[in-house]
Short mmCIF file of C-alpha atoms in Angstrom, two decimals:
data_model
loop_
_atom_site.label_atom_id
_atom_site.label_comp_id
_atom_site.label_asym_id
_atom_site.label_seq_id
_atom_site.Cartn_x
_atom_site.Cartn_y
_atom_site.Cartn_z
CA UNK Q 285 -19.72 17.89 11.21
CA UNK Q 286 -20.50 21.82 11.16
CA UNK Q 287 -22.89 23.34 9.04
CA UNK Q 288 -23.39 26.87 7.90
CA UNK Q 289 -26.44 28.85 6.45
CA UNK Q 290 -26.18 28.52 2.53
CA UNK Q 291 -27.87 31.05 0.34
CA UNK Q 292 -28.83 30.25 -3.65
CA UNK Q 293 -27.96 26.05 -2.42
CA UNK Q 294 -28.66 25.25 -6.11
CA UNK Q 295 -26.19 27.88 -7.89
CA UNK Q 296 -23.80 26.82 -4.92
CA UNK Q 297 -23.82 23.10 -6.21
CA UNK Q 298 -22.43 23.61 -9.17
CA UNK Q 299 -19.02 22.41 -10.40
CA UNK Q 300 -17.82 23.11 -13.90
CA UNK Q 301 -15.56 21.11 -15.60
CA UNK Q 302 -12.85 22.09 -17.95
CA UNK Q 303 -10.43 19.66 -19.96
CA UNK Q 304 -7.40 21.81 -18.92
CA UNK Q 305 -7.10 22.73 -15.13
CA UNK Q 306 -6.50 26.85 -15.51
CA UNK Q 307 -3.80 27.13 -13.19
CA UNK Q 308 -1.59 24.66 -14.55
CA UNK Q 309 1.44 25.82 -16.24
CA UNK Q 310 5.49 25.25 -17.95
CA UNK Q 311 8.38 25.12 -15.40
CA UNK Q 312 7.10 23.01 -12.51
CA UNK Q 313 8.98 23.94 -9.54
CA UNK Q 314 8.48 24.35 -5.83
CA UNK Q 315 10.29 25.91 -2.65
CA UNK Q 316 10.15 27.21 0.95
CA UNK Q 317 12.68 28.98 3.32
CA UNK Q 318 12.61 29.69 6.95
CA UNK Q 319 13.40 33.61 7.44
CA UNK Q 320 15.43 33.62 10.62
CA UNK Q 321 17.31 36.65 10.75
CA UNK Q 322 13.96 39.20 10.39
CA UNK Q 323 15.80 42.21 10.97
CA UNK Q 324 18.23 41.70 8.70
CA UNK Q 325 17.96 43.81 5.08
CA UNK Q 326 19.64 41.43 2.67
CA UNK Q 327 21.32 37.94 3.11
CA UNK Q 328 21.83 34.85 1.63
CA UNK Q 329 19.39 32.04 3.30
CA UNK Q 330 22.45 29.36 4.51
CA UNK Q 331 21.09 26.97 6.73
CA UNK Q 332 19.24 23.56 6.02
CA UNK Q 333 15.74 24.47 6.32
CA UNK Q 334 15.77 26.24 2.76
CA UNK Q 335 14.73 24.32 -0.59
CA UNK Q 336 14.98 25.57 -4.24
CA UNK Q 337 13.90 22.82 -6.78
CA UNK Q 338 16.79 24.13 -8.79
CA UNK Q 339 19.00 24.52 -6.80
CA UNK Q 340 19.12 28.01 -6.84
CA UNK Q 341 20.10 30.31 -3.84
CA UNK Q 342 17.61 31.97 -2.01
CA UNK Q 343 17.60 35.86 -0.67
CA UNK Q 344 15.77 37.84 1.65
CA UNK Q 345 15.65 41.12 1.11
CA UNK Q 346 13.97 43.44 4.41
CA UNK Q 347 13.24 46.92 2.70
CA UNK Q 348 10.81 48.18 5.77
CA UNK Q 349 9.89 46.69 9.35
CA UNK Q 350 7.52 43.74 8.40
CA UNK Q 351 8.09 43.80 4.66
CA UNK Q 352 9.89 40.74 3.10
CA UNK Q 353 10.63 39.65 -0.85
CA UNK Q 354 11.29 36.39 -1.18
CA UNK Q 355 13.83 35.30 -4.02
CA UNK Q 356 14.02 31.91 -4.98
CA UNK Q 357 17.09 32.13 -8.02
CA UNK Q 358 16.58 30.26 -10.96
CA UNK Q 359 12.73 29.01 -9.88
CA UNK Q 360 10.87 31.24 -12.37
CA UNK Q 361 7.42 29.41 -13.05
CA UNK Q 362 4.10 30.12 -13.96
CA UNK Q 363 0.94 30.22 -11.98
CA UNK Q 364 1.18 28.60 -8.72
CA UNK Q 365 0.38 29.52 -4.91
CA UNK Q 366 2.46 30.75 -2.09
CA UNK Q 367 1.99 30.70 1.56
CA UNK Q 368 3.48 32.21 4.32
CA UNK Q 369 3.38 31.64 8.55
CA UNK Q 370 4.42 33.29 11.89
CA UNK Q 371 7.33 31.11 13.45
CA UNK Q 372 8.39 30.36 17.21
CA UNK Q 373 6.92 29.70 20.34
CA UNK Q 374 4.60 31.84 21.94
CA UNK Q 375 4.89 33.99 18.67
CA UNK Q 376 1.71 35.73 18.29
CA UNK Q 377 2.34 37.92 14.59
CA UNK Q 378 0.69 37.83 11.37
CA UNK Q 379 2.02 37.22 8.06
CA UNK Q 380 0.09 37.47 5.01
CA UNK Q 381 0.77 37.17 1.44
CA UNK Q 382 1.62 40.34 -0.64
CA UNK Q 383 1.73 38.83 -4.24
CA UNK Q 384 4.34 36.04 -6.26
CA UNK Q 385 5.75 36.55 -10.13
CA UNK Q 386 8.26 35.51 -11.88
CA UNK Q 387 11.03 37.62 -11.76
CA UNK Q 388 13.30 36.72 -15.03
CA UNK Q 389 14.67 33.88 -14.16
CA UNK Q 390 13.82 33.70 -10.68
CA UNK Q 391 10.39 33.30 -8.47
CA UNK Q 392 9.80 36.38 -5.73
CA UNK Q 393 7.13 36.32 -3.64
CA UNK Q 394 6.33 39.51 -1.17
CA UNK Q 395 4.98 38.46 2.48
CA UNK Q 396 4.21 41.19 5.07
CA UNK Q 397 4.47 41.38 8.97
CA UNK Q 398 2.89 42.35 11.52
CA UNK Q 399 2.54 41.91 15.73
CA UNK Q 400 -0.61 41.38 17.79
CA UNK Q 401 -0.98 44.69 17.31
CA UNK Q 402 -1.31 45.03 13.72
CA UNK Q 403 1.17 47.40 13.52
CA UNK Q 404 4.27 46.39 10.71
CA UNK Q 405 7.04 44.31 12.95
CA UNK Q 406 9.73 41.87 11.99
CA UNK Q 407 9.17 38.44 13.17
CA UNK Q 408 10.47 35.03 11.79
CA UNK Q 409 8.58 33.19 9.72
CA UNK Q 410 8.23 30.26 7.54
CA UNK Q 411 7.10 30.45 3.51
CA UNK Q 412 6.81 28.29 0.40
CA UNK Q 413 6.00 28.44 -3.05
CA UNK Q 414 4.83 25.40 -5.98
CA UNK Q 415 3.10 25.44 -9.07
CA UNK Q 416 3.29 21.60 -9.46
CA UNK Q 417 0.45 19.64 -10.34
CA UNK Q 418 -0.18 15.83 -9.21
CA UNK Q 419 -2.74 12.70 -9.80
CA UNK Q 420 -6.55 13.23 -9.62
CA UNK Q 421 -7.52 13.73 -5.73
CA UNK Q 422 -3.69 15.03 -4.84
CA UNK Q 423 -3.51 18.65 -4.95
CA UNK Q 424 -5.19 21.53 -5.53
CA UNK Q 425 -4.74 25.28 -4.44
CA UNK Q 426 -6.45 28.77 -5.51
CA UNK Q 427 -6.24 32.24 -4.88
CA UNK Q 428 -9.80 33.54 -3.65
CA UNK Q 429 -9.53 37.08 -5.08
CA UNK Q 430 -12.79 38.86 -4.36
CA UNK Q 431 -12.59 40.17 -0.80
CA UNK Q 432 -16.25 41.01 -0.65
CA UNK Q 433 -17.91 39.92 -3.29
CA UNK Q 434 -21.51 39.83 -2.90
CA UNK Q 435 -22.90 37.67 -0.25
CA UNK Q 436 -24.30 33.90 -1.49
CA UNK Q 437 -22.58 34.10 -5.04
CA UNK Q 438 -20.21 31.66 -6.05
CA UNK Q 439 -17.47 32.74 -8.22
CA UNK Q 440 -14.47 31.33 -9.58
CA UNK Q 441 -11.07 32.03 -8.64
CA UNK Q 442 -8.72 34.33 -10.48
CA UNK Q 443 -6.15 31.75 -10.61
CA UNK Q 444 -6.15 27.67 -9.61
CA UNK Q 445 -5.46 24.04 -10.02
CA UNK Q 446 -7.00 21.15 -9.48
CA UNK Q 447 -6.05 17.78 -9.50
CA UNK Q 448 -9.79 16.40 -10.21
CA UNK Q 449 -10.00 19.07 -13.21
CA UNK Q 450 -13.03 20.07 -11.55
CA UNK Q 451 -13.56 24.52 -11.35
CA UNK Q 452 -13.44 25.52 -7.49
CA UNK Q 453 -15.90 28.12 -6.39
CA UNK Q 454 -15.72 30.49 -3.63
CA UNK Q 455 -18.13 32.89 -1.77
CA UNK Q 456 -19.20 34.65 0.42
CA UNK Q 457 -21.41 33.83 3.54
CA UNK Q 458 -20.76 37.05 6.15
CA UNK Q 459 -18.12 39.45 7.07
CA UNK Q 460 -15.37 37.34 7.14
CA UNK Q 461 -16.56 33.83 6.50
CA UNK Q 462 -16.22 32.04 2.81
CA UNK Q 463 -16.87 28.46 1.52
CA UNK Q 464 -15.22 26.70 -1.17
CA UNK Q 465 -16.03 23.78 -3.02
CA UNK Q 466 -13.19 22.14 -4.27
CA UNK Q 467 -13.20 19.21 -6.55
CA UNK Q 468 -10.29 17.26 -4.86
CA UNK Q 469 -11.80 17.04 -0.98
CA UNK Q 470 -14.93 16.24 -2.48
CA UNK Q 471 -13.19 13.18 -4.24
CA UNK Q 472 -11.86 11.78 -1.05
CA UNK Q 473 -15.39 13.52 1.37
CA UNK Q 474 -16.13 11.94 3.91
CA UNK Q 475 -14.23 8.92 3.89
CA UNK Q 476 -10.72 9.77 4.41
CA UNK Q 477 -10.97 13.54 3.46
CA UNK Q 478 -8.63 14.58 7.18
CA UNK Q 479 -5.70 12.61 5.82
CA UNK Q 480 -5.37 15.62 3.90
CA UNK Q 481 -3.95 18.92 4.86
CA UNK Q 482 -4.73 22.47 4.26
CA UNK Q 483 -2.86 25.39 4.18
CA UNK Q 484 -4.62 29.18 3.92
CA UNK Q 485 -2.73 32.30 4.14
CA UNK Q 486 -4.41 35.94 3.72
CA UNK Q 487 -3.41 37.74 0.73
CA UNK Q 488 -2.53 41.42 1.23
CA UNK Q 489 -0.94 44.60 2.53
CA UNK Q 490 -2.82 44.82 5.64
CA UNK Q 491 -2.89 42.83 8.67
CA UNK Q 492 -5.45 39.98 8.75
CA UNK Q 493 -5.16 36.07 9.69
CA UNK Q 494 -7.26 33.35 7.78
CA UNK Q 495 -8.19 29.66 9.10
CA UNK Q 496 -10.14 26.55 8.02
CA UNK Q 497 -12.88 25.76 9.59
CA UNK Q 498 -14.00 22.87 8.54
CA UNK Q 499 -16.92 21.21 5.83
CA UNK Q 500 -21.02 20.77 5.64
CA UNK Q 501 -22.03 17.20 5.17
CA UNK Q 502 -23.31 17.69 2.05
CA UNK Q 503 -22.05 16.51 -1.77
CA UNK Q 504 -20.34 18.67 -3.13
CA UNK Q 505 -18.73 19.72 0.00
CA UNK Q 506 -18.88 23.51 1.41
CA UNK Q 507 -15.33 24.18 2.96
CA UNK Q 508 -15.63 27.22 5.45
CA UNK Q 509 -12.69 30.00 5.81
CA UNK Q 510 -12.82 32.36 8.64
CA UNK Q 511 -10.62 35.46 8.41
CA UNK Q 512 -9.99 37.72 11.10
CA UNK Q 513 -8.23 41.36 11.66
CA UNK Q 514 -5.41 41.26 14.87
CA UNK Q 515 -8.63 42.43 17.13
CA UNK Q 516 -10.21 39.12 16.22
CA UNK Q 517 -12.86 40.57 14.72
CA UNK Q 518 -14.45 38.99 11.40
CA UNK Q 519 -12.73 41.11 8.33
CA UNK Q 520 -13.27 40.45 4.62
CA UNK Q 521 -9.99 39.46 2.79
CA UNK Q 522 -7.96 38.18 -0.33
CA UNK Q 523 -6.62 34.49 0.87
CA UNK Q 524 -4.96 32.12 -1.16
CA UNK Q 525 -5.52 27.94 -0.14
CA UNK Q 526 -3.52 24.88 -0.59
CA UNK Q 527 -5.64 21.18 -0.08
CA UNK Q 528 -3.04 17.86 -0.58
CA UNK Q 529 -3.66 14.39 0.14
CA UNK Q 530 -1.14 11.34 -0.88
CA UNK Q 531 1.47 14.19 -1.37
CA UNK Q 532 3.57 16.55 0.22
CA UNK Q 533 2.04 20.00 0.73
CA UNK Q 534 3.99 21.21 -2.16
CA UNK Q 535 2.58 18.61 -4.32
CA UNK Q 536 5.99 16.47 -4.51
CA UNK Q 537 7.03 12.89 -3.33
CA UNK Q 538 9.71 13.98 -0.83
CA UNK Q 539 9.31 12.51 2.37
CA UNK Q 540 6.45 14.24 4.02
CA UNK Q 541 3.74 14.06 6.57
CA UNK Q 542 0.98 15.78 7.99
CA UNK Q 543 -1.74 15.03 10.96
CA UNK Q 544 -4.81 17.00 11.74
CA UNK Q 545 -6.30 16.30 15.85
CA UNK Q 546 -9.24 17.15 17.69
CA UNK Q 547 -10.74 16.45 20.79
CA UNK Q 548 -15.18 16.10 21.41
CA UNK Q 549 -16.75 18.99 22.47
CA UNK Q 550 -14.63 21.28 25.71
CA UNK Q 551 -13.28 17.56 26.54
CA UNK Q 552 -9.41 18.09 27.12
CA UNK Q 553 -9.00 14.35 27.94
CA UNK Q 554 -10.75 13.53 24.65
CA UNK Q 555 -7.75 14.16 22.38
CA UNK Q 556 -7.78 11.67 18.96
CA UNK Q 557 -6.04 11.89 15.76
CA UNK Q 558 -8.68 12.94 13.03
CA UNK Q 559 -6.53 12.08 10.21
CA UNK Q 560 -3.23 11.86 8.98
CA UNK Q 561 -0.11 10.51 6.49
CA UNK Q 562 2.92 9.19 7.42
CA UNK Q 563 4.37 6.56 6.26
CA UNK Q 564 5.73 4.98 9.27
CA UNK Q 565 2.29 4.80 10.68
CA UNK Q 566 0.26 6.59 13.20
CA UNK Q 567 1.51 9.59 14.85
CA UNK Q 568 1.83 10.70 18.67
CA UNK Q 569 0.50 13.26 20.81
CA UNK Q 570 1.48 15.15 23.59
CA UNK Q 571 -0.11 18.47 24.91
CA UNK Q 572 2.19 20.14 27.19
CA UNK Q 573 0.09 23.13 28.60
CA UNK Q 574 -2.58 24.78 27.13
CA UNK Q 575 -2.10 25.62 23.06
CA UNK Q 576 0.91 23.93 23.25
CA UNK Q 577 1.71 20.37 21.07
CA UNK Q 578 3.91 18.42 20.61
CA UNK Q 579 3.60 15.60 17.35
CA UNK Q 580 5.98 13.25 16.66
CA UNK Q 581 6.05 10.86 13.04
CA UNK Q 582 7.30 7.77 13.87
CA UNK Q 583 9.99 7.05 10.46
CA UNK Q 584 10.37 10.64 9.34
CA UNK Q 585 14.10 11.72 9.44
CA UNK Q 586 14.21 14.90 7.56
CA UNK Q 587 17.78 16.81 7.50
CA UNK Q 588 16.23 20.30 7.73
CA UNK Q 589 13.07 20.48 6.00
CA UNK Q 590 9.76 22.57 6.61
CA UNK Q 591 6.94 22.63 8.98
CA UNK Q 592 4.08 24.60 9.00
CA UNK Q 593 0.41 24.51 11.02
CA UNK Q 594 -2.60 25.64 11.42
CA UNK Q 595 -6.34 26.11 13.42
CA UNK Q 596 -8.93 23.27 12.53
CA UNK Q 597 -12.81 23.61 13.59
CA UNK Q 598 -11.88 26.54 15.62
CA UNK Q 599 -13.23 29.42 14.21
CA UNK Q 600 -11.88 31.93 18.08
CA UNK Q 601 -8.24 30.42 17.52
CA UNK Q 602 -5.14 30.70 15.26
CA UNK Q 603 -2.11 28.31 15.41
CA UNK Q 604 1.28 28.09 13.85
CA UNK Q 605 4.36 26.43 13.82
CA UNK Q 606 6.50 27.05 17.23
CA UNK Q 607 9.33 24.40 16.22
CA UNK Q 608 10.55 21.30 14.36
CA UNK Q 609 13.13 18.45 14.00
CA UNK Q 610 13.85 15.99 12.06
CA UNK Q 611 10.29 13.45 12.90
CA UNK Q 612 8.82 15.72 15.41
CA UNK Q 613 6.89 19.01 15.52
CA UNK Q 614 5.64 21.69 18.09
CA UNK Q 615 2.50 23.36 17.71
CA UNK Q 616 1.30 27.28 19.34
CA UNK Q 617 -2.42 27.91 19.44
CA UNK Q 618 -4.16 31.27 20.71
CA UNK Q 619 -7.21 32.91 21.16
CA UNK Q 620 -8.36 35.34 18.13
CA UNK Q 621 -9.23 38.11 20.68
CA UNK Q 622 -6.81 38.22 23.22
CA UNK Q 623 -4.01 36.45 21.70
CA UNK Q 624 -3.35 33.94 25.29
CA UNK Q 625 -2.51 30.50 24.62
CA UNK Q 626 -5.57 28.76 23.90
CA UNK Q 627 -6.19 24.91 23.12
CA UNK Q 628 -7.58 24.46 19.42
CA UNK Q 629 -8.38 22.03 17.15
CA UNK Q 630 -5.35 21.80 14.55
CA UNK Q 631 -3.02 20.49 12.05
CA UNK Q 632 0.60 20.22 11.26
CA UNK Q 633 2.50 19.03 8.26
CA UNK Q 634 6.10 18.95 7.18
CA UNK Q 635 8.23 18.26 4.21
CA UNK Q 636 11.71 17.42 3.72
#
């Protein structure tokens, strides 16, 4: 495992506990959408890869190049944690986060664009919000607020939950790099910890990508984030994270699955599967060029559905989503810096 310089190790050990996780809240409800028509100012989201727990429509409405709100109708609900991701193939944009809120009755949540460049561009993209909560060692997600707070000091998230009840903590470690402790990894560290999945999305305005790295063998576990501006260079950043494990990534029991691969050392013949959850058993592999995967789930038949992915272990590399089916996904990785294909460390999930 990887292991990272750790100022103040005692203060960083600590977990409090609270009877009532703080991000929990009324109205449990969860959604995503794929945004496939970028350029468009305002439609109504028609196809099958949209969900609203209610049942509600969902809008997109394009007021600027780049900039996106979200409306899921009828899915007010409080707390919660939305992410958002670049989709196609050889798609190399950023999307970040710009905020979520209820909205009267509905749930709105802002993402904003950008290319390689960092310059504001349409692109497609994939998104989802939940607020639900699940078992102890399920779920948990927070919203790291402090950009740059200072270096070595834990702090606690503006807003969580946690499915162990345990208080995350966040800080610090360099320009750009934060660890987390969070109480449901460390309930399943290092045993079976991969068959979970993360999700991290940068939170802001500006143009900046966010990845997890991976965790220190130590108890409690340090989970490293690397953030990055579109040069690739280390930037300090807002991000919000989502960790689930026996669940879908929004913290439901729709058919889901997820898979997280690596390969040993600069071996590219070395490929395994790291961890994963599917219930129709172990899932395949196939890398057709450099950055480029293909996973399938043997048993998943989804009739639309969501996918998302992301970098694992690879602090140089980014990765998202370049297509799904119904059991079967396609993965993009690329270099930080230059933005060519390169191969990565990752993981992939999807939810029906």
């Amino acid at each position: 495992m990887r292991r990272y310089p750790i100022a103040l190790a005692a203060a960083l050990l600590v977990i409090l506990f609270a009877p009532v996780p703080a991000f929990a809240g009324p109205g449990a409800v969860d959604g995503y959408v794929w945004v496939d028509q970028p350029s468009t100012v305002d439609y109504t989201v028609g196809h099958a890869w949209r969900h609203n727990s209610t049942g509600g429509d969902i809008t997109v409405h394009r007021p600027s190049a780049g900039v996106y709100r979200l409306t899921f109708e009828g899915m007010a609900g409080s707390g919660g944690v939305a992410h958002a991701r670049p989709y196609g193939s050889g798609n190399t944009a950023i999307c970040t986060v710009a905020g979520w809120r209820s909205g009267g009755s509905d749930q709105v949540v802002d993402v904003h664009c950008f290319d390689a460049a960092g310059t504001a561009a349409d692109t497609r993209f994939v998104a989802g919000f939940t607020n639900r909560t699940g078992l102890p060692g399920t779920l948990a997600y927070l919203f790291a607020s402090k950009a740059s707070p200072p270096l070595g000091v834990p702090y606690e998230p503006k807003s969580w939950y946690d499915s162990t009840g345990g208080t995350p903590q966040v800080w610090r470690q360099s320009v750009g790099v934060y660890m987390m402790i969070v109480g449901t990894v460390d309930s399943h560290y290092p045993v079976d910890h991969h068959d979970g999945v993360y999700q991290v999305t940068a939170y802001g305005r500006g143009p900046a990508r966010c990845e997890v790295h991976g965790e220190n063998d130590e108890t409690p576990t340090p989970i490293a984030v690397f953030c990055h501006d579109a040069a690739g260079a280390p930037v300090d950043t807002r991000f919000v994270v989502t960790y689930a494990h026996g669940v879908s990534a929004l913290g439901t029991g729709a058919a889901s699955a997820n898979a997280h691969y690596s390969y040993f050392s600069d071996d590219l013949t070395s490929w395994y599967l790291a961890g994963y959850r599917n219930a129709g058993g172990a899932t395949g592999f196939t890398r057709w060029g450099i950055g480029n995967y293909r996973v399938t789930f043997p048993g998943l038949a989804m009739g639309g559905g969501h996918a998302t992915a992301g970098s694992r272990g690879n602090p140089s590399t980014y990765c998202h989503i370049a297509w799904w089916g119904p059991g079967d996904a396609t993965v993009n990785c690329f270099d930080r810096t230059t933005d060519l294909p390169a191969d990565s460390e990752f993981s992939v999930l999807m939810v029906d």
